PDB file of C-alpha atoms in Angstrom:
ATOM      1  CA  ALA K   1       0.030  -0.007   0.019  1.00 54.00           C
ATOM      2  CA  LEU K   2       1.025   3.621  -0.491  1.00 51.00           C
ATOM      3  CA  ASN K   3       2.909   5.042   2.425  1.00 50.00           C
ATOM      4  CA  ILE K   4       0.981   8.340   2.569  1.00 51.00           C
ATOM      5  CA  LYS K   5       3.566   9.929   5.017  1.00 49.00           C
ATOM      6  CA  ARG K   6       5.936  10.480   2.159  1.00 47.00           C
ATOM      7  CA  THR K   7       6.340  14.211   1.567  1.00 48.00           C
ATOM      8  CA  ASN K   8       6.282  14.013  -2.230  1.00 55.00           C
ATOM      9  CA  VAL K   9       2.976  12.166  -2.531  1.00 60.00           C
ATOM     10  CA  GLN K  10       1.440  15.222  -4.132  1.00 64.00           C
ATOM     11  CA  ASP K  11       3.769  14.736  -7.081  1.00 69.00           C
ATOM     12  CA  PHE K  12       2.398  11.236  -7.951  1.00 81.00           C
ATOM     13  CA  GLU K  13       0.167  10.860 -11.040  1.00 89.00           C
ATOM     14  CA  ILE K  14       0.015   7.110 -11.048  1.00 88.00           C
ATOM     15  CA  VAL K  15       0.073   4.885  -7.969  1.00 90.00           C
ATOM     16  CA  SER K  16       1.005   1.259  -8.746  1.00 90.00           C
ATOM     17  CA  GLU K  17      -0.199  -0.111  -5.476  1.00 91.00           C
ATOM     18  CA  ASP K  18      -3.257   0.028  -3.188  1.00 94.00           C
ATOM     19  CA  VAL K  19      -4.228   3.305  -1.522  1.00 92.00           C
ATOM     20  CA  VAL K  20      -5.768   2.462   1.909  1.00 92.00           C
ATOM     21  CA  PHE K  21      -6.896   4.700   4.709  1.00 91.00           C
ATOM     22  CA  SER K  22      -8.207   2.710   7.626  1.00 92.00           C
ATOM     23  CA  HIS K  23      -8.982   3.787  11.169  1.00 91.00           C
ATOM     24  CA  ASN K  24      -7.341   7.209  11.097  1.00 86.00           C
ATOM     25  CA  SER K  25      -8.302  10.835  11.536  1.00 85.00           C
ATOM     26  CA  LEU K  26      -7.936  11.682   7.931  1.00 79.00           C
ATOM     27  CA  VAL K  27      -9.994  14.895   7.128  1.00 81.00           C
ATOM     28  CA  GLN K  28      -9.195  15.552   3.481  1.00 84.00           C
ATOM     29  CA  LEU K  29      -7.452  14.113   0.457  1.00 88.00           C
ATOM     30  CA  LYS K  30      -5.852  17.180  -0.961  1.00 85.00           C
ATOM     31  CA  TYR K  31      -2.367  15.652  -1.087  1.00 84.00           C
ATOM     32  CA  LEU K  32      -3.687  13.181  -3.700  1.00 88.00           C
ATOM     33  CA  SER K  33      -4.817  15.969  -6.083  1.00 90.00           C
ATOM     34  CA  ASN K  34      -2.505  15.012  -8.937  1.00 92.00           C
ATOM     35  CA  ILE K  35      -3.270  11.222  -9.004  1.00 94.00           C
ATOM     36  CA  LYS K  36      -4.852  10.183 -12.290  1.00 96.00           C
ATOM     37  CA  GLU K  37      -4.747   6.461 -11.787  1.00 96.00           C
ATOM     38  CA  ILE K  38      -4.457   3.950  -8.954  1.00 96.00           C
ATOM     39  CA  ALA K  39      -3.483   0.504 -10.202  1.00 96.00           C
ATOM     40  CA  GLY K  40      -4.656  -1.204  -7.004  1.00 96.00           C
ATOM     41  CA  ASP K  41      -7.466  -0.848  -4.602  1.00 97.00           C
ATOM     42  CA  PHE K  42      -8.730   2.404  -3.150  1.00 96.00           C
ATOM     43  CA  ILE K  43     -10.143   1.876   0.311  1.00 96.00           C
ATOM     44  CA  ILE K  44     -11.348   4.339   2.857  1.00 96.00           C
ATOM     45  CA  GLU K  45     -12.798   2.698   5.964  1.00 96.00           C
ATOM     46  CA  ASN K  46     -13.487   3.781   9.502  1.00 96.00           C
ATOM     47  CA  CYS K  47     -12.171   7.323   8.972  1.00 95.00           C
ATOM     48  CA  PRO K  48     -14.629   9.313  11.138  1.00 93.00           C
ATOM     49  CA  ASN K  49     -13.645  12.764   9.919  1.00 94.00           C
ATOM     50  CA  ILE K  50     -13.772  12.465   6.105  1.00 94.00           C
ATOM     51  CA  THR K  51     -16.765  14.285   4.624  1.00 95.00           C
ATOM     52  CA  ASP K  52     -16.127  13.935   0.849  1.00 95.00           C
ATOM     53  CA  PHE K  53     -13.494  13.095  -1.771  1.00 95.00           C
ATOM     54  CA  SER K  54     -12.326  16.617  -2.490  1.00 93.00           C
ATOM     55  CA  GLY K  55      -8.671  16.338  -3.582  1.00 91.00           C
ATOM     56  CA  LEU K  56      -9.234  13.383  -5.885  1.00 94.00           C
ATOM     57  CA  ASP K  57     -10.518  15.556  -8.725  1.00 94.00           C
ATOM     58  CA  SER K  58      -7.871  14.184 -11.173  1.00 95.00           C
ATOM     59  CA  LEU K  59      -8.596  10.473 -10.477  1.00 96.00           C
ATOM     60  CA  LYS K  60      -9.826   8.869 -13.731  1.00 98.00           C
ATOM     61  CA  ALA K  61      -9.196   5.126 -13.413  1.00 98.00           C
ATOM     62  CA  LEU K  62      -8.939   2.527 -10.665  1.00 97.00           C
ATOM     63  CA  GLY K  63      -7.362  -0.810 -11.330  1.00 97.00           C
ATOM     64  CA  GLY K  64      -8.670  -2.597  -8.281  1.00 98.00           C
ATOM     65  CA  ASP K  65     -11.624  -2.331  -5.917  1.00 98.00           C
ATOM     66  CA  PHE K  66     -13.264   0.885  -4.765  1.00 98.00           C
ATOM     67  CA  VAL K  67     -14.298   0.390  -1.147  1.00 98.00           C
ATOM     68  CA  VAL K  68     -15.907   3.036   1.098  1.00 98.00           C
ATOM     69  CA  GLN K  69     -17.336   1.806   4.341  1.00 97.00           C
ATOM     70  CA  SER K  70     -18.038   2.904   7.848  1.00 97.00           C
ATOM     71  CA  ASN K  71     -17.102   6.560   7.530  1.00 96.00           C
ATOM     72  CA  GLU K  72     -19.426   8.353   9.995  1.00 95.00           C
ATOM     73  CA  GLN K  73     -19.120  11.867   8.565  1.00 95.00           C
ATOM     74  CA  LEU K  74     -19.017  11.089   4.811  1.00 96.00           C
ATOM     75  CA  THR K  75     -21.867  12.987   3.219  1.00 95.00           C
ATOM     76  CA  SER K  76     -21.052  12.920  -0.520  1.00 94.00           C
ATOM     77  CA  PHE K  77     -18.876  11.725  -3.404  1.00 96.00           C
ATOM     78  CA  ASP K  78     -17.841  15.293  -4.347  1.00 95.00           C
ATOM     79  CA  GLY K  79     -14.319  15.177  -5.750  1.00 95.00           C
ATOM     80  CA  LEU K  80     -14.736  12.074  -7.864  1.00 96.00           C
ATOM     81  CA  LYS K  81     -16.349  13.807 -10.891  1.00 95.00           C
ATOM     82  CA  ASN K  82     -13.527  12.598 -13.224  1.00 97.00           C
ATOM     83  CA  LEU K  83     -13.653   8.927 -12.191  1.00 98.00           C
ATOM     84  CA  VAL K  84     -14.564   6.936 -15.352  1.00 98.00           C
ATOM     85  CA  PHE K  85     -13.450   3.353 -14.771  1.00 98.00           C
ATOM     86  CA  VAL K  86     -13.202   0.780 -11.935  1.00 98.00           C
ATOM     87  CA  ARG K  87     -11.684  -2.498 -12.916  1.00 98.00           C
ATOM     88  CA  LYS K  88     -12.990  -4.519 -10.006  1.00 98.00           C
ATOM     89  CA  ASN K  89     -15.786  -4.057  -7.425  1.00 98.00           C
ATOM     90  CA  PHE K  90     -17.389  -0.786  -6.375  1.00 98.00           C
ATOM     91  CA  SER K  91     -18.632  -1.089  -2.788  1.00 98.00           C
ATOM     92  CA  ILE K  92     -20.340   1.417  -0.549  1.00 98.00           C
ATOM     93  CA  ALA K  93     -21.392   0.304   2.918  1.00 98.00           C
ATOM     94  CA  ASN K  94     -22.467   1.630   6.272  1.00 97.00           C
ATOM     95  CA  ASN K  95     -21.672   5.323   5.772  1.00 97.00           C
ATOM     96  CA  LYS K  96     -24.368   6.714   8.173  1.00 96.00           C
ATOM     97  CA  SER K  97     -24.311  10.417   6.938  1.00 96.00           C
ATOM     98  CA  LEU K  98     -24.123   9.645   3.163  1.00 96.00           C
ATOM     99  CA  VAL K  99     -27.347  11.019   1.681  1.00 93.00           C
ATOM    100  CA  ASN K 100     -26.631  10.492  -1.995  1.00 91.00           C
ATOM    101  CA  ILE K 101     -24.153   9.163  -4.462  1.00 92.00           C
ATOM    102  CA  GLU K 102     -24.020  12.130  -6.736  1.00 91.00           C
ATOM    103  CA  GLY K 103     -20.557  13.167  -7.689  1.00 92.00           C
ATOM    104  CA  LEU K 104     -19.925  10.042  -9.739  1.00 94.00           C
ATOM    105  CA  THR K 105     -21.634  11.372 -12.817  1.00 91.00           C
ATOM    106  CA  ASN K 106     -18.795  10.450 -15.220  1.00 96.00           C
ATOM    107  CA  LEU K 107     -18.417   6.909 -14.008  1.00 97.00           C
ATOM    108  CA  LYS K 108     -19.000   4.680 -16.991  1.00 97.00           C
ATOM    109  CA  GLU K 109     -17.720   1.189 -16.206  1.00 98.00           C
ATOM    110  CA  ILE K 110     -17.490  -1.058 -13.228  1.00 98.00           C
ATOM    111  CA  LYS K 111     -15.984  -4.290 -14.564  1.00 98.00           C
ATOM    112  CA  GLN K 112     -17.130  -6.517 -11.665  1.00 98.00           C
ATOM    113  CA  SER K 113     -19.926  -5.904  -9.103  1.00 98.00           C
ATOM    114  CA  LEU K 114     -21.614  -2.829  -7.609  1.00 97.00           C
ATOM    115  CA  TYR K 115     -22.566  -3.244  -3.908  1.00 97.00           C
ATOM    116  CA  ILE K 116     -24.578  -0.695  -1.933  1.00 97.00           C
ATOM    117  CA  GLN K 117     -25.316  -1.935   1.589  1.00 97.00           C
ATOM    118  CA  PHE K 118     -26.566  -0.455   4.866  1.00 97.00           C
ATOM    119  CA  GLN K 119     -26.944   2.991   3.384  1.00 96.00           C
ATOM    120  CA  ASP K 120     -30.011   4.172   5.357  1.00 94.00           C
ATOM    121  CA  GLU K 121     -30.085   7.721   4.026  1.00 94.00           C
ATOM    122  CA  ILE K 122     -29.748   7.172   0.306  1.00 93.00           C
ATOM    123  CA  SER K 123     -33.170   7.218  -1.513  1.00 90.00           C
ATOM    124  CA  ASP K 124     -32.148   6.568  -5.147  1.00 89.00           C
ATOM    125  CA  LEU K 125     -29.200   5.857  -7.348  1.00 91.00           C
ATOM    126  CA  SER K 126     -28.788   9.382  -8.784  1.00 90.00           C
ATOM    127  CA  GLY K 127     -25.116   9.720  -9.676  1.00 90.00           C
ATOM    128  CA  PHE K 128     -24.830   6.645 -11.788  1.00 93.00           C
ATOM    129  CA  GLU K 129     -26.658   8.167 -14.782  1.00 93.00           C
ATOM    130  CA  ASN K 130     -23.685   7.611 -17.170  1.00 95.00           C
ATOM    131  CA  LEU K 131     -22.850   4.164 -15.898  1.00 95.00           C
ATOM    132  CA  ASP K 132     -22.942   1.949 -19.045  1.00 96.00           C
ATOM    133  CA  GLU K 133     -21.573  -1.308 -17.673  1.00 96.00           C
ATOM    134  CA  ILE K 134     -21.635  -3.329 -14.521  1.00 97.00           C
ATOM    135  CA  GLY K 135     -19.781  -6.518 -15.416  1.00 97.00           C
ATOM    136  CA  GLY K 136     -20.918  -8.558 -12.375  1.00 97.00           C
ATOM    137  CA  ASN K 137     -23.724  -8.331  -9.819  1.00 97.00           C
ATOM    138  CA  LEU K 138     -25.793  -5.281  -8.746  1.00 95.00           C
ATOM    139  CA  MET K 139     -26.418  -5.786  -5.064  1.00 96.00           C
ATOM    140  CA  LEU K 140     -28.604  -3.496  -3.009  1.00 95.00           C
ATOM    141  CA  TYR K 141     -28.903  -4.824   0.480  1.00 95.00           C
ATOM    142  CA  SER K 142     -30.517  -3.329   3.555  1.00 95.00           C
ATOM    143  CA  ASN K 143     -30.898   0.288   2.356  1.00 95.00           C
ATOM    144  CA  LYS K 144     -34.040   1.546   4.068  1.00 92.00           C
ATOM    145  CA  LYS K 145     -34.856   4.463   1.770  1.00 92.00           C
ATOM    146  CA  ILE K 146     -33.881   3.198  -1.721  1.00 90.00           C
ATOM    147  CA  GLN K 147     -37.253   2.664  -3.511  1.00 85.00           C
ATOM    148  CA  SER K 148     -36.279   2.966  -7.213  1.00 81.00           C
ATOM    149  CA  PHE K 149     -33.463   2.460  -9.623  1.00 81.00           C
ATOM    150  CA  GLU K 150     -33.762   6.135 -10.660  1.00 79.00           C
ATOM    151  CA  GLY K 151     -30.338   7.360 -11.696  1.00 78.00           C
ATOM    152  CA  LEU K 152     -29.012   4.008 -12.878  1.00 79.00           C
TER     153      LEU K 152
END
């Protein structure tokens, strides 16, 4: 995984490994602003202070899984407007403050599965309007307010 403590991380355009933030006090992703591609997984889990993805505005492609789970203050996917391609799974789970998935409007391909689980505040799938391909399963599980496929 990428050692985010390196002082020159803002100079990276391509990361050839996973980028993982787990159980830390991360507030923003501004130091990743030049990254266009991550060859491995991108995981943010149990980061109680992150509210959105501002700073990842240059990210276009992800070679592994996209996993966002158990981030208490995450409210939006703002900052991911240029993400077009995810080679593996796209998973959103248990982000209690997340009210929508807008901000992913340019996402066109998820080569494996799309999972949305335990997202009690999301009411529809707006944000996936330009998604042309889900190569695997579409799994919506235990989302209390999702009543339609609007946006997909």
